[in-house]
Short mmCIF file of C-alpha atoms in Angstrom, two decimals:
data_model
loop_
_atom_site.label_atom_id
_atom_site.label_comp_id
_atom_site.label_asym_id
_atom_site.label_seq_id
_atom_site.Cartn_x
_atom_site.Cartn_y
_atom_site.Cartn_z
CA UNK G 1 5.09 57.52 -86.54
CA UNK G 2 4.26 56.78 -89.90
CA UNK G 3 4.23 52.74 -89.77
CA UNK G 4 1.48 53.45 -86.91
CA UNK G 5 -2.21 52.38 -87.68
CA UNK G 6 -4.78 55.70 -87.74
CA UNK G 7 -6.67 55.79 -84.90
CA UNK G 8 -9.79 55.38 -86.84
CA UNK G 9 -9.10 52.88 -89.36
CA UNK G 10 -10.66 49.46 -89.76
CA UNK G 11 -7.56 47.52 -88.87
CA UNK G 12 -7.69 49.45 -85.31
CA UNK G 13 -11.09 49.04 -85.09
CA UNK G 14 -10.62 45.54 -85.50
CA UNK G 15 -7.92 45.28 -82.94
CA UNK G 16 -9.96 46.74 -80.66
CA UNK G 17 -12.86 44.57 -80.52
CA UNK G 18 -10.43 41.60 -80.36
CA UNK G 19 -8.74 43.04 -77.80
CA UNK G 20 -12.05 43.29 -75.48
CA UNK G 21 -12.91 40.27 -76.63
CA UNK G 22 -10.32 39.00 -75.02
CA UNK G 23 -10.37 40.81 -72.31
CA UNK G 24 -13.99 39.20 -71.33
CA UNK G 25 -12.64 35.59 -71.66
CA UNK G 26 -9.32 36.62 -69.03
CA UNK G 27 -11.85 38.35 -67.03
CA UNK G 28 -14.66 35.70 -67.29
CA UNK G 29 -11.79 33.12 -66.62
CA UNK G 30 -10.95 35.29 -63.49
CA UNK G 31 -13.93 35.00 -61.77
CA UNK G 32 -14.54 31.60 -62.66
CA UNK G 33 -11.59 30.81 -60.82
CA UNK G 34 -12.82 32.91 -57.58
CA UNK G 35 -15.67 31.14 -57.49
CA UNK G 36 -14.33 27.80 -57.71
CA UNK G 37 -11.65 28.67 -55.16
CA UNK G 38 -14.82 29.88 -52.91
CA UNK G 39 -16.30 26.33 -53.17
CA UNK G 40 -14.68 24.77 -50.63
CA UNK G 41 -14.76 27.31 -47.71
CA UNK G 42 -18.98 27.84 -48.48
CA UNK G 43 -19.24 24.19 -48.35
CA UNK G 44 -17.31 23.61 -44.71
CA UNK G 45 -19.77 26.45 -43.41
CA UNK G 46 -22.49 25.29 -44.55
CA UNK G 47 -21.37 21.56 -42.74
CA UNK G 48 -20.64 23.35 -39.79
CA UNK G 49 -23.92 25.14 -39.34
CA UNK G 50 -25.73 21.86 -39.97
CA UNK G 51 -23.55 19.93 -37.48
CA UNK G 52 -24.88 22.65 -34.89
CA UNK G 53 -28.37 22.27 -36.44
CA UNK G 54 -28.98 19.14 -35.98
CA UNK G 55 -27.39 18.77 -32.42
CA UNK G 56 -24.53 16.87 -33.27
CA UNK G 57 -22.48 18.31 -31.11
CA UNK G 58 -23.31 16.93 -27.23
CA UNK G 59 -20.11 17.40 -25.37
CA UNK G 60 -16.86 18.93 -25.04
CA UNK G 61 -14.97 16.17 -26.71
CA UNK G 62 -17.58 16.10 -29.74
CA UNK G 63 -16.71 20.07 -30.07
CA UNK G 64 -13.35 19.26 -29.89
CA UNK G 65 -13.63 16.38 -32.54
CA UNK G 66 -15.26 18.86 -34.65
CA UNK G 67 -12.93 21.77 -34.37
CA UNK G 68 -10.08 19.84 -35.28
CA UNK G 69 -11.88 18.50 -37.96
CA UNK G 70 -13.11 21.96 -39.43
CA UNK G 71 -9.60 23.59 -38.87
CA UNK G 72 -8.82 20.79 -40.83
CA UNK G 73 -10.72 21.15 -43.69
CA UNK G 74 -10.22 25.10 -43.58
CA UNK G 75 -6.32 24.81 -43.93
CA UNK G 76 -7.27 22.46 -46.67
CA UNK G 77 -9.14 24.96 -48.24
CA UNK G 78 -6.77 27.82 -48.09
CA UNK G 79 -3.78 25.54 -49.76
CA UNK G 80 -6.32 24.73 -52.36
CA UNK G 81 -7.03 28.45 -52.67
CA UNK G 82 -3.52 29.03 -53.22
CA UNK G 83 -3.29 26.20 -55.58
CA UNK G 84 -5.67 28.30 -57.74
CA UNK G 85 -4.25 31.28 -57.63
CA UNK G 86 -0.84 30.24 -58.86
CA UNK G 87 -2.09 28.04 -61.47
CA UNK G 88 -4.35 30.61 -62.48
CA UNK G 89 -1.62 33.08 -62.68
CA UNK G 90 1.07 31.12 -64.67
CA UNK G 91 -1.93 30.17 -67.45
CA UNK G 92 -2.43 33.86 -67.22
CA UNK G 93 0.67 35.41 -68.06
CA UNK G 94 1.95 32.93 -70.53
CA UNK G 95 -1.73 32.69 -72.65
CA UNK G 96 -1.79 36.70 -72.71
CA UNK G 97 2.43 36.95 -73.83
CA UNK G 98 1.75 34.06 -76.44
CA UNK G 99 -1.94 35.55 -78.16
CA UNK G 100 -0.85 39.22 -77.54
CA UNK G 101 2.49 39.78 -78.09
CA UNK G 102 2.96 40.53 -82.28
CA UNK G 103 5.27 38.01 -84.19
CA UNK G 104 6.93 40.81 -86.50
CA UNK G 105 7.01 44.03 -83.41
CA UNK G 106 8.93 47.03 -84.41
CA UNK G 107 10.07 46.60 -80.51
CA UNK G 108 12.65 43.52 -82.33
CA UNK G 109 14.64 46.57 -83.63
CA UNK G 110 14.80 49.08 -80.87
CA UNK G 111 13.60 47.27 -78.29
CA UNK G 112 13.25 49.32 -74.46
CA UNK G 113 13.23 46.38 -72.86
CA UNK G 114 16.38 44.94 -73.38
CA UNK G 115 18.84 42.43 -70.63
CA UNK G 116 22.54 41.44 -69.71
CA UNK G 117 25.28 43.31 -71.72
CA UNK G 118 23.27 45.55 -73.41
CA UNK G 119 22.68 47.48 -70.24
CA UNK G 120 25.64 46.95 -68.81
CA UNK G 121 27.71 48.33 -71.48
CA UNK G 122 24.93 50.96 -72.40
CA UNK G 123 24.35 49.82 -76.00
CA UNK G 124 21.12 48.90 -75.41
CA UNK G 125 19.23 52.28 -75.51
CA UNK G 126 15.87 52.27 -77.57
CA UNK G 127 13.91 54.55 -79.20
CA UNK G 128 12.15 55.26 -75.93
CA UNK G 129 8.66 55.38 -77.30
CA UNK G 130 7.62 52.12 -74.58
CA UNK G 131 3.58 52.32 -74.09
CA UNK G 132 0.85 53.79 -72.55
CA UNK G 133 1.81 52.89 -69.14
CA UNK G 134 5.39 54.27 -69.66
CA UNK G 135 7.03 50.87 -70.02
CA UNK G 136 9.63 52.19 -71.94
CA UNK G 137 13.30 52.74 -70.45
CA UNK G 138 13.04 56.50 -71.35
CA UNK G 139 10.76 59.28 -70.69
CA UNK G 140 11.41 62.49 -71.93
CA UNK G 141 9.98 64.96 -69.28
CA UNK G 142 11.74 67.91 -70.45
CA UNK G 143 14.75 67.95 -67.31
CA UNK G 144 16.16 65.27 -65.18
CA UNK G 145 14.08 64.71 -61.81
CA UNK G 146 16.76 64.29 -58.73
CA UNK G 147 16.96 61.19 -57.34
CA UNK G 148 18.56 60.04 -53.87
CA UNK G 149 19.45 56.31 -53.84
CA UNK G 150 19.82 54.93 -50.75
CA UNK G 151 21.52 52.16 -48.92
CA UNK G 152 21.28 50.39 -45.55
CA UNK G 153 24.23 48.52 -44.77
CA UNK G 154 25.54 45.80 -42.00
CA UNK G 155 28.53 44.15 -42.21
CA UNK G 156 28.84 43.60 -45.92
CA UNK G 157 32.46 44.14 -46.32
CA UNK G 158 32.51 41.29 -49.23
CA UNK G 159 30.07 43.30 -51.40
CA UNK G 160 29.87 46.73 -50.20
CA UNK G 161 32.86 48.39 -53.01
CA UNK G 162 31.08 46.75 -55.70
CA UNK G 163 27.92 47.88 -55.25
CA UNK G 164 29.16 51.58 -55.11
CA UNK G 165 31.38 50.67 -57.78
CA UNK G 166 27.97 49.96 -59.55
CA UNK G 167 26.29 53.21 -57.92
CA UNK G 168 28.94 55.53 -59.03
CA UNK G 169 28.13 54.24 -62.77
CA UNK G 170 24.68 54.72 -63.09
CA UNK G 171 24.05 56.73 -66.53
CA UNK G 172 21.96 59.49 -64.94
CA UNK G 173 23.13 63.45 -64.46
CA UNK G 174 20.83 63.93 -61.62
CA UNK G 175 21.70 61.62 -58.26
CA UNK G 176 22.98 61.47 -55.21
CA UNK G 177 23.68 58.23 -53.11
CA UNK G 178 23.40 58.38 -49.50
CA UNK G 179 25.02 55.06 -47.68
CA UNK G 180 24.04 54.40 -43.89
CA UNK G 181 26.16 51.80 -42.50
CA UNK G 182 25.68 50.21 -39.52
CA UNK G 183 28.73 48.02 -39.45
CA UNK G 184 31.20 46.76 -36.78
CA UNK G 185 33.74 44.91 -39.20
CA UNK G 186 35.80 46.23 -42.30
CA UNK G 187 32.93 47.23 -43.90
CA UNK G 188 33.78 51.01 -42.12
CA UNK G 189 37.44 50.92 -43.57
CA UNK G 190 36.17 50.56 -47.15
CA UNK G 191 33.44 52.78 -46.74
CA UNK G 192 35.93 55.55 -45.34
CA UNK G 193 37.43 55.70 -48.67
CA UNK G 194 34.12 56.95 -50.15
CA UNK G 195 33.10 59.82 -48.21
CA UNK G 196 35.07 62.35 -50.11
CA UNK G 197 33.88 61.15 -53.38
CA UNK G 198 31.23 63.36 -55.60
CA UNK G 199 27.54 62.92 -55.41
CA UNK G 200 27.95 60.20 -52.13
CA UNK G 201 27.08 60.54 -48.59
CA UNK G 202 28.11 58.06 -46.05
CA UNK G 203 26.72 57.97 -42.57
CA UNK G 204 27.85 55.76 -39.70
CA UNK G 205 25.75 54.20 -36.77
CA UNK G 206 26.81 52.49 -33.44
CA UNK G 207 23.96 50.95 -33.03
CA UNK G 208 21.41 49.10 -35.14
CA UNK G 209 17.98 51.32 -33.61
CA UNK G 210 15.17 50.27 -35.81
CA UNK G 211 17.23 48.14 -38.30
CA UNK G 212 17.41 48.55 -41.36
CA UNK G 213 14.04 51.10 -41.04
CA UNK G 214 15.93 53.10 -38.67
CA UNK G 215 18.78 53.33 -41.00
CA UNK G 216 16.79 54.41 -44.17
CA UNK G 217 15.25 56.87 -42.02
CA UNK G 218 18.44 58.43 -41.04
CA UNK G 219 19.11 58.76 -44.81
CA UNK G 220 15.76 60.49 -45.69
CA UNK G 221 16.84 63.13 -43.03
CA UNK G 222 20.22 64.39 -44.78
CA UNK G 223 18.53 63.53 -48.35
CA UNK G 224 18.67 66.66 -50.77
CA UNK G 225 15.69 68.42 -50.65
CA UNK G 226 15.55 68.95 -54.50
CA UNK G 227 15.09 65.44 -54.46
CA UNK G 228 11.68 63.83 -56.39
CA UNK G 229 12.59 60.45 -56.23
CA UNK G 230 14.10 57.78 -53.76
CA UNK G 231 15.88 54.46 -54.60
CA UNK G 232 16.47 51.51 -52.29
CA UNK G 233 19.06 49.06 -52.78
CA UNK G 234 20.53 46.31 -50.82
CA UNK G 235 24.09 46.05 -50.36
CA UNK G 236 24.64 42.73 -52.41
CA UNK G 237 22.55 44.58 -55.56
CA UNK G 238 24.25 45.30 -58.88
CA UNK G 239 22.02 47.53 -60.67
CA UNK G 240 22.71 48.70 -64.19
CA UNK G 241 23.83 51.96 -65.44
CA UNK G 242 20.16 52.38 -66.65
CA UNK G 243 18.52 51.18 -63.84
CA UNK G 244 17.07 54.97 -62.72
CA UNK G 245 15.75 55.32 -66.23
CA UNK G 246 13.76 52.27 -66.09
CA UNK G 247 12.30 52.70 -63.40
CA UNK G 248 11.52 56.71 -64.20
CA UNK G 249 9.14 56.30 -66.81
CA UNK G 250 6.19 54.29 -64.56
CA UNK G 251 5.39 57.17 -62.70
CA UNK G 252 3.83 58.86 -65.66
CA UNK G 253 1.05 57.65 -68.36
CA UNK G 254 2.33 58.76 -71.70
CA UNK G 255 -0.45 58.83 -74.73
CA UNK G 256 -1.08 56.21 -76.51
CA UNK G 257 1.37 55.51 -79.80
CA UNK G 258 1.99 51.96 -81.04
CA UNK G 259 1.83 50.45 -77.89
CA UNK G 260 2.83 47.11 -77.15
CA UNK G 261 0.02 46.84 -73.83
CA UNK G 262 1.01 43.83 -72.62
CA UNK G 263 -0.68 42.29 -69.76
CA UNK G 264 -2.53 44.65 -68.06
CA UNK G 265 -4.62 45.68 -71.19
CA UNK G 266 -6.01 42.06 -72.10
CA UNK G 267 -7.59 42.52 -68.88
CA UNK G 268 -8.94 45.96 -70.03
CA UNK G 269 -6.92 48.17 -67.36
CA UNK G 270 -5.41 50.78 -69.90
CA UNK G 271 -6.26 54.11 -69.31
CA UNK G 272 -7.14 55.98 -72.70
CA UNK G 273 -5.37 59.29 -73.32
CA UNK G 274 -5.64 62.16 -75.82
CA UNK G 275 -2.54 63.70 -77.78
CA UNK G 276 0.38 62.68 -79.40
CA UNK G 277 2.99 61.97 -76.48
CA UNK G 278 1.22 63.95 -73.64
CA UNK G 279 2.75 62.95 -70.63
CA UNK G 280 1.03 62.60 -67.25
CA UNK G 281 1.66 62.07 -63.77
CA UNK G 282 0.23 59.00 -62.16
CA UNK G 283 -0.61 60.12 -59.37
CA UNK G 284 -1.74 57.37 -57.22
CA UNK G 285 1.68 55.30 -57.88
CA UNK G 286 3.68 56.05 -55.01
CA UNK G 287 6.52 53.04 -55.55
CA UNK G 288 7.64 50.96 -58.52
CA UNK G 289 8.87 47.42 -57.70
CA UNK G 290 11.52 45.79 -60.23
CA UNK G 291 12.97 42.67 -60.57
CA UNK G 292 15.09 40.92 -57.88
CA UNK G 293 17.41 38.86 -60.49
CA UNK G 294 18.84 36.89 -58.61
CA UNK G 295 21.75 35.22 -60.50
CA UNK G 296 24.97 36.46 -58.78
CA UNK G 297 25.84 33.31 -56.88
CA UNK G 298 23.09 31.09 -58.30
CA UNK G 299 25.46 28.60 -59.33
CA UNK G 300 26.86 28.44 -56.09
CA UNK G 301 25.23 25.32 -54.76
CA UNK G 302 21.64 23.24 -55.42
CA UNK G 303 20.54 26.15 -52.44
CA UNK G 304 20.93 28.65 -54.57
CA UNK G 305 19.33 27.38 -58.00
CA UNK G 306 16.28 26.65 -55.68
CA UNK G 307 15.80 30.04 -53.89
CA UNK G 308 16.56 31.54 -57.50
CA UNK G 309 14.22 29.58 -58.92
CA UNK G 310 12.17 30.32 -56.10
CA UNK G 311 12.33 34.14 -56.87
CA UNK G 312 11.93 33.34 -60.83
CA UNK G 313 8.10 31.94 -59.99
CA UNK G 314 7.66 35.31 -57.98
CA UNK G 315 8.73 37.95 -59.78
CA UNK G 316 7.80 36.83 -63.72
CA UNK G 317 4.24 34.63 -62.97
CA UNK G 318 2.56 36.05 -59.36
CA UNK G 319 3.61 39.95 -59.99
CA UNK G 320 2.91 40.34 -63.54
CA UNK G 321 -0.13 38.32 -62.73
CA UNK G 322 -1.31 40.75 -59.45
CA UNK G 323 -0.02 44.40 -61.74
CA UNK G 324 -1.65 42.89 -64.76
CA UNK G 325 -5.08 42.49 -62.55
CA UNK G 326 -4.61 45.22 -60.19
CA UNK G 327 -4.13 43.48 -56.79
CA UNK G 328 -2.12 44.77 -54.33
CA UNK G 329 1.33 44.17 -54.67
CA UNK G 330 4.40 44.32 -52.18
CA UNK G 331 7.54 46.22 -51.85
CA UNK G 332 9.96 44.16 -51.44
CA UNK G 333 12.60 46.05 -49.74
CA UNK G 334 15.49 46.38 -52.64
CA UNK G 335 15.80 47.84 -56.26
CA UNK G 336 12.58 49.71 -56.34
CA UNK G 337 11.83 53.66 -56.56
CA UNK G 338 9.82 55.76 -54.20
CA UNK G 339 8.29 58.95 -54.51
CA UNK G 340 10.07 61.56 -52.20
CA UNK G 341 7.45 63.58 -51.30
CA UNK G 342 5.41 60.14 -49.98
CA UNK G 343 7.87 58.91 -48.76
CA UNK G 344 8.88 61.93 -46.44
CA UNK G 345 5.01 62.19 -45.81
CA UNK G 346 4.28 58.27 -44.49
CA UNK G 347 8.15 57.84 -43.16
CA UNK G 348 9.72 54.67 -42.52
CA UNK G 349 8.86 52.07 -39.68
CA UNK G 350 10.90 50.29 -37.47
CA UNK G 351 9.92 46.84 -38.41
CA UNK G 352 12.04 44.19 -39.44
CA UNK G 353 9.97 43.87 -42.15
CA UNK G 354 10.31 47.42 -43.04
CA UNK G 355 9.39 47.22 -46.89
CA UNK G 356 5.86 45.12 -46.00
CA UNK G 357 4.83 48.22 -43.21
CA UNK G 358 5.68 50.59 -46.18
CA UNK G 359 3.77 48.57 -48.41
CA UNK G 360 0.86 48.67 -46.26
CA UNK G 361 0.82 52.50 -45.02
CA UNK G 362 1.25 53.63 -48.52
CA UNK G 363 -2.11 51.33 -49.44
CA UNK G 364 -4.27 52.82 -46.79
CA UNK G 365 -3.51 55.93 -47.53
CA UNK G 366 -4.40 55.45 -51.11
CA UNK G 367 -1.47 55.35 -52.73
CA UNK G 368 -0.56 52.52 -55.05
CA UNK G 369 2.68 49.95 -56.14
CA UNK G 370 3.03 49.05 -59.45
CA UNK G 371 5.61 46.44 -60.71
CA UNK G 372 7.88 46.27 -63.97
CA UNK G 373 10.11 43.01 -64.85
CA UNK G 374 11.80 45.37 -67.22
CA UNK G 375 14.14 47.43 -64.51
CA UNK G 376 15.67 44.23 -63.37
CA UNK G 377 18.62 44.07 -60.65
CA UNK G 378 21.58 41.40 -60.57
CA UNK G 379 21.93 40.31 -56.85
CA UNK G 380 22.67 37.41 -54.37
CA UNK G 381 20.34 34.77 -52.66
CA UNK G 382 21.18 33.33 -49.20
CA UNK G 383 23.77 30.43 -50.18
CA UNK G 384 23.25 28.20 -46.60
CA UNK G 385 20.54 26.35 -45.37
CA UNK G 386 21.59 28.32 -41.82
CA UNK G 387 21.06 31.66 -43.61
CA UNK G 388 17.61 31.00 -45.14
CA UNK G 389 16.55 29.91 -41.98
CA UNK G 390 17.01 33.05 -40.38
CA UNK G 391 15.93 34.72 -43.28
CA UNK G 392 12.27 33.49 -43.50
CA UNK G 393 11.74 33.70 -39.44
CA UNK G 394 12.58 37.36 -39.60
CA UNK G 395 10.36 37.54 -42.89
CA UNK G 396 7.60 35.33 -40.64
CA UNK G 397 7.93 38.04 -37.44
CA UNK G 398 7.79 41.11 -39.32
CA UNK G 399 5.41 40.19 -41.49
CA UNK G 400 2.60 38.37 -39.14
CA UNK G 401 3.75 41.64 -36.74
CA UNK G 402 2.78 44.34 -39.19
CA UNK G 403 -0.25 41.63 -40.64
CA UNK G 404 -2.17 42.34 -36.61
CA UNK G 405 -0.80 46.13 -36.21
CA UNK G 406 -2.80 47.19 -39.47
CA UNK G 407 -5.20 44.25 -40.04
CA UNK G 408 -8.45 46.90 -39.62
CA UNK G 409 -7.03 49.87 -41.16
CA UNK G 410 -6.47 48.12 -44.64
CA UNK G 411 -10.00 46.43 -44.38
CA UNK G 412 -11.84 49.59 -43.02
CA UNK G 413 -9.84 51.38 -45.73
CA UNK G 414 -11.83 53.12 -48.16
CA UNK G 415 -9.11 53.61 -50.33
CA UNK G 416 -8.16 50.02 -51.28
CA UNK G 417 -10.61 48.07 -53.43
CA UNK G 418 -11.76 44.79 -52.18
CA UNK G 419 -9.33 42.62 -55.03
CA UNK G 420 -6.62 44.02 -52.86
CA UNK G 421 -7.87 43.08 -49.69
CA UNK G 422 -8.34 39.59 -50.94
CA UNK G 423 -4.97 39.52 -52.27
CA UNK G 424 -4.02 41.25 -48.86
CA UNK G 425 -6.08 38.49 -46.96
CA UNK G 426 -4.14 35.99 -49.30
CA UNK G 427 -0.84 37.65 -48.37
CA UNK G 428 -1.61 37.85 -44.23
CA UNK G 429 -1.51 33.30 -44.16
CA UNK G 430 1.71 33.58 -45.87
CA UNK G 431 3.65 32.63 -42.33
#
């Protein structure tokens, strides 16, 4: 505490009118952009309502000229909307980490937010004082929460031992992991040799009712009741020993220390709290998404440097970018943590998109997702051209399927502000 600047000293005062001085130029720069991405789609209505105005429009082939011509121009508009968006986003996040991060941080010694072997080997562990939004990798809340990690497995006999290899690692006294495994190959020989092991559950299925949904629900049902929090993983995940405590801490605001605020206070989203380390619940966070590092098999083939790449633009530009302005952001269906009591509450769908209905009941319902790059998970990416394929149709069913099933409730919702139904309006052209 004592190389910490006093709350009411001119230095902090200082840094405090810089820092909302900067927060009006991101925010100014924000809505600039909105408006400029609003241009086009204002100026094809208003050509639309003067080609009706002035009677250009005689016959059935001139309304058909015209409606190709205006869908046209609209899909223009909505790639040039997206254009925007993601330029916006990467000047966002690399302008606010370059003026706002401090040369000389005390984080450089005992940093919470450290990668690779550090974690793996468990040297890595900080001083756990992180920030006001608990982006540390420890939280002391005075006792361990239980948490249930869960798995929903088909035919993954190539990976399946070393991600509960991984699992049976994790540097946390209070877990359980609860396998459902759907499988038909010799996937069911090596699970077999887990279910007398300590602390695991494995469940099989003979058939595949609701996919992957149907299996996580089957989970939640034999889950241990003491348990606070769920975590989802995908069979080809490799999460670090620490992967529970980084994720912990984002469910709770801790007061205000030395803070480095990152993104999300240049755009003047911190929450202010009183007292010297007084933790509090968030309550409105219901999930927090992590990192889907992607560098298993990257090297694999030109495939697989792409769709890592791919994920790379997603997960450190667009998400930092949507947590840092407080759109609404998706689950995205491995390495992320789940309240237990929500999740019991909303349940799990049968989609085969089963992490975007999740994302979307827990929304209209008020609840919130909030994202951390600092939790992040080693895992695969599909390595053949046959395997994306299939991949991004299922992604494109599930998706546009739960998109029309809860279209009105998210835009009737009271409980979701209208950023995140423009980022939700954004998200429903994906496919």
């Amino acid at each position: 505490m004592s190389g910490e600047t006093p709350p009411g000293s001119p230095r902090r005062r200082r840094g405090d009118r810089g820092q909302l001085a900067w927060s009006v130029v991101l925010n100014a720069i924000l809505v600039a952009a909105f408006v400029l991405a609003a241009i086009p789609f204002v100026a094809i209505v208003r050509g639309f309502v003067d080609a009706v105005g002035q009677s250009k429009m005689r016959s059935g082939v001139d309304w058909l000229a015209y409606g190709f011509a205006f869908t046209g121009l609209f899909l223009g508009a909505i790639f040039f909307a997206y254009a925007i968006k993601y330029y916006l986003s990467t000047a966002m996040v690399l302008l606010t980490t370059l003026v706002t991060t401090p040369r000389n941080s005390s984080q450089s010694k005992s940093s919470p937010n450290l990668t690779g072997h550090k974690r793996i080997s468990g040297t890595g562990h900080g001083n756990g004082n992180g920030n006001g939004n608990g982006n540390g990798f420890h939280i002391d809340l005075g006792y361990y929460p239980f948490v249930s990690v869960h798995v929903a497995a088909y035919n993954e006999k190539r990976v399946i031992e070393r991600l509960l290899q991984a699992l049976d690692q994790l540097d946390y006294p209070a877990y359980e992991v609860v396998v459902v495994d759907d499988s038909n190959d010799e996937s069911l020989q090596i699970l077999q040799q887990w279910r007398d092991r300590p602390k695991f559950k494995i469940l099989h299925r003979n058939s595949r009712a609701g996919y992957k949904g149907g299996a996580l629900r089957e989970a939640l049902k034999v889950t241990d009741p003491r348990a606070e929090y769920v975590v989802i993983y995908d069979a080809d995940s490799v999460p670090f020993p620490d992967s529970i405590e980084r994720l912990l801490p984002h469910f709770y605001r801790v007061a205000e220390r030395a803070g480095d605020r990152a993104i999300g206070s240049a755009f003047g989203r911190e929450e202010a709290l009183t007292g010297d380390g007084l933790v509090k619940r968030r309550t409105e966070v219901a999930a927090v998404q992590s990192y889907q590092w992607h560098v298993l098999n990257k090297s694999e083939s030109w495939l697989t440097e792409a769709v890592r790449a791919e994920y790379a633009g997603s997960y450190m530009v667009e998400r930092p970018f949507q947590d840092a302005i407080g759109s609404l952001k998706m689950i995205a269906g491995t390495a992320y943590m789940i309240r237990a009591d929500i999740l019991r509450q909303v349940g799990w769908g049968t989609s085969i998109t089963e992490d975007w209905e999740l994302t979307l009941k827990l929304y209209i319902r008020g609840y919130k997702v909030v994202y951390t790059p600092w939790a992040e998970t080693p895992a695969e990416c599909v390595s053949t051209f046959t395997r994306l394929a299939r991949q991004r149709m299922r992604w494109a069913e599930g998706h546009t399927h739960n998109v029309r099933k809860y279209f009105v409730d998210v835009m009737a919702s009271p409980f979701i502000t209208p950023l995140e139904k423009i980022e939700f309006l954004f998200d429903s052209t994906y496919y």
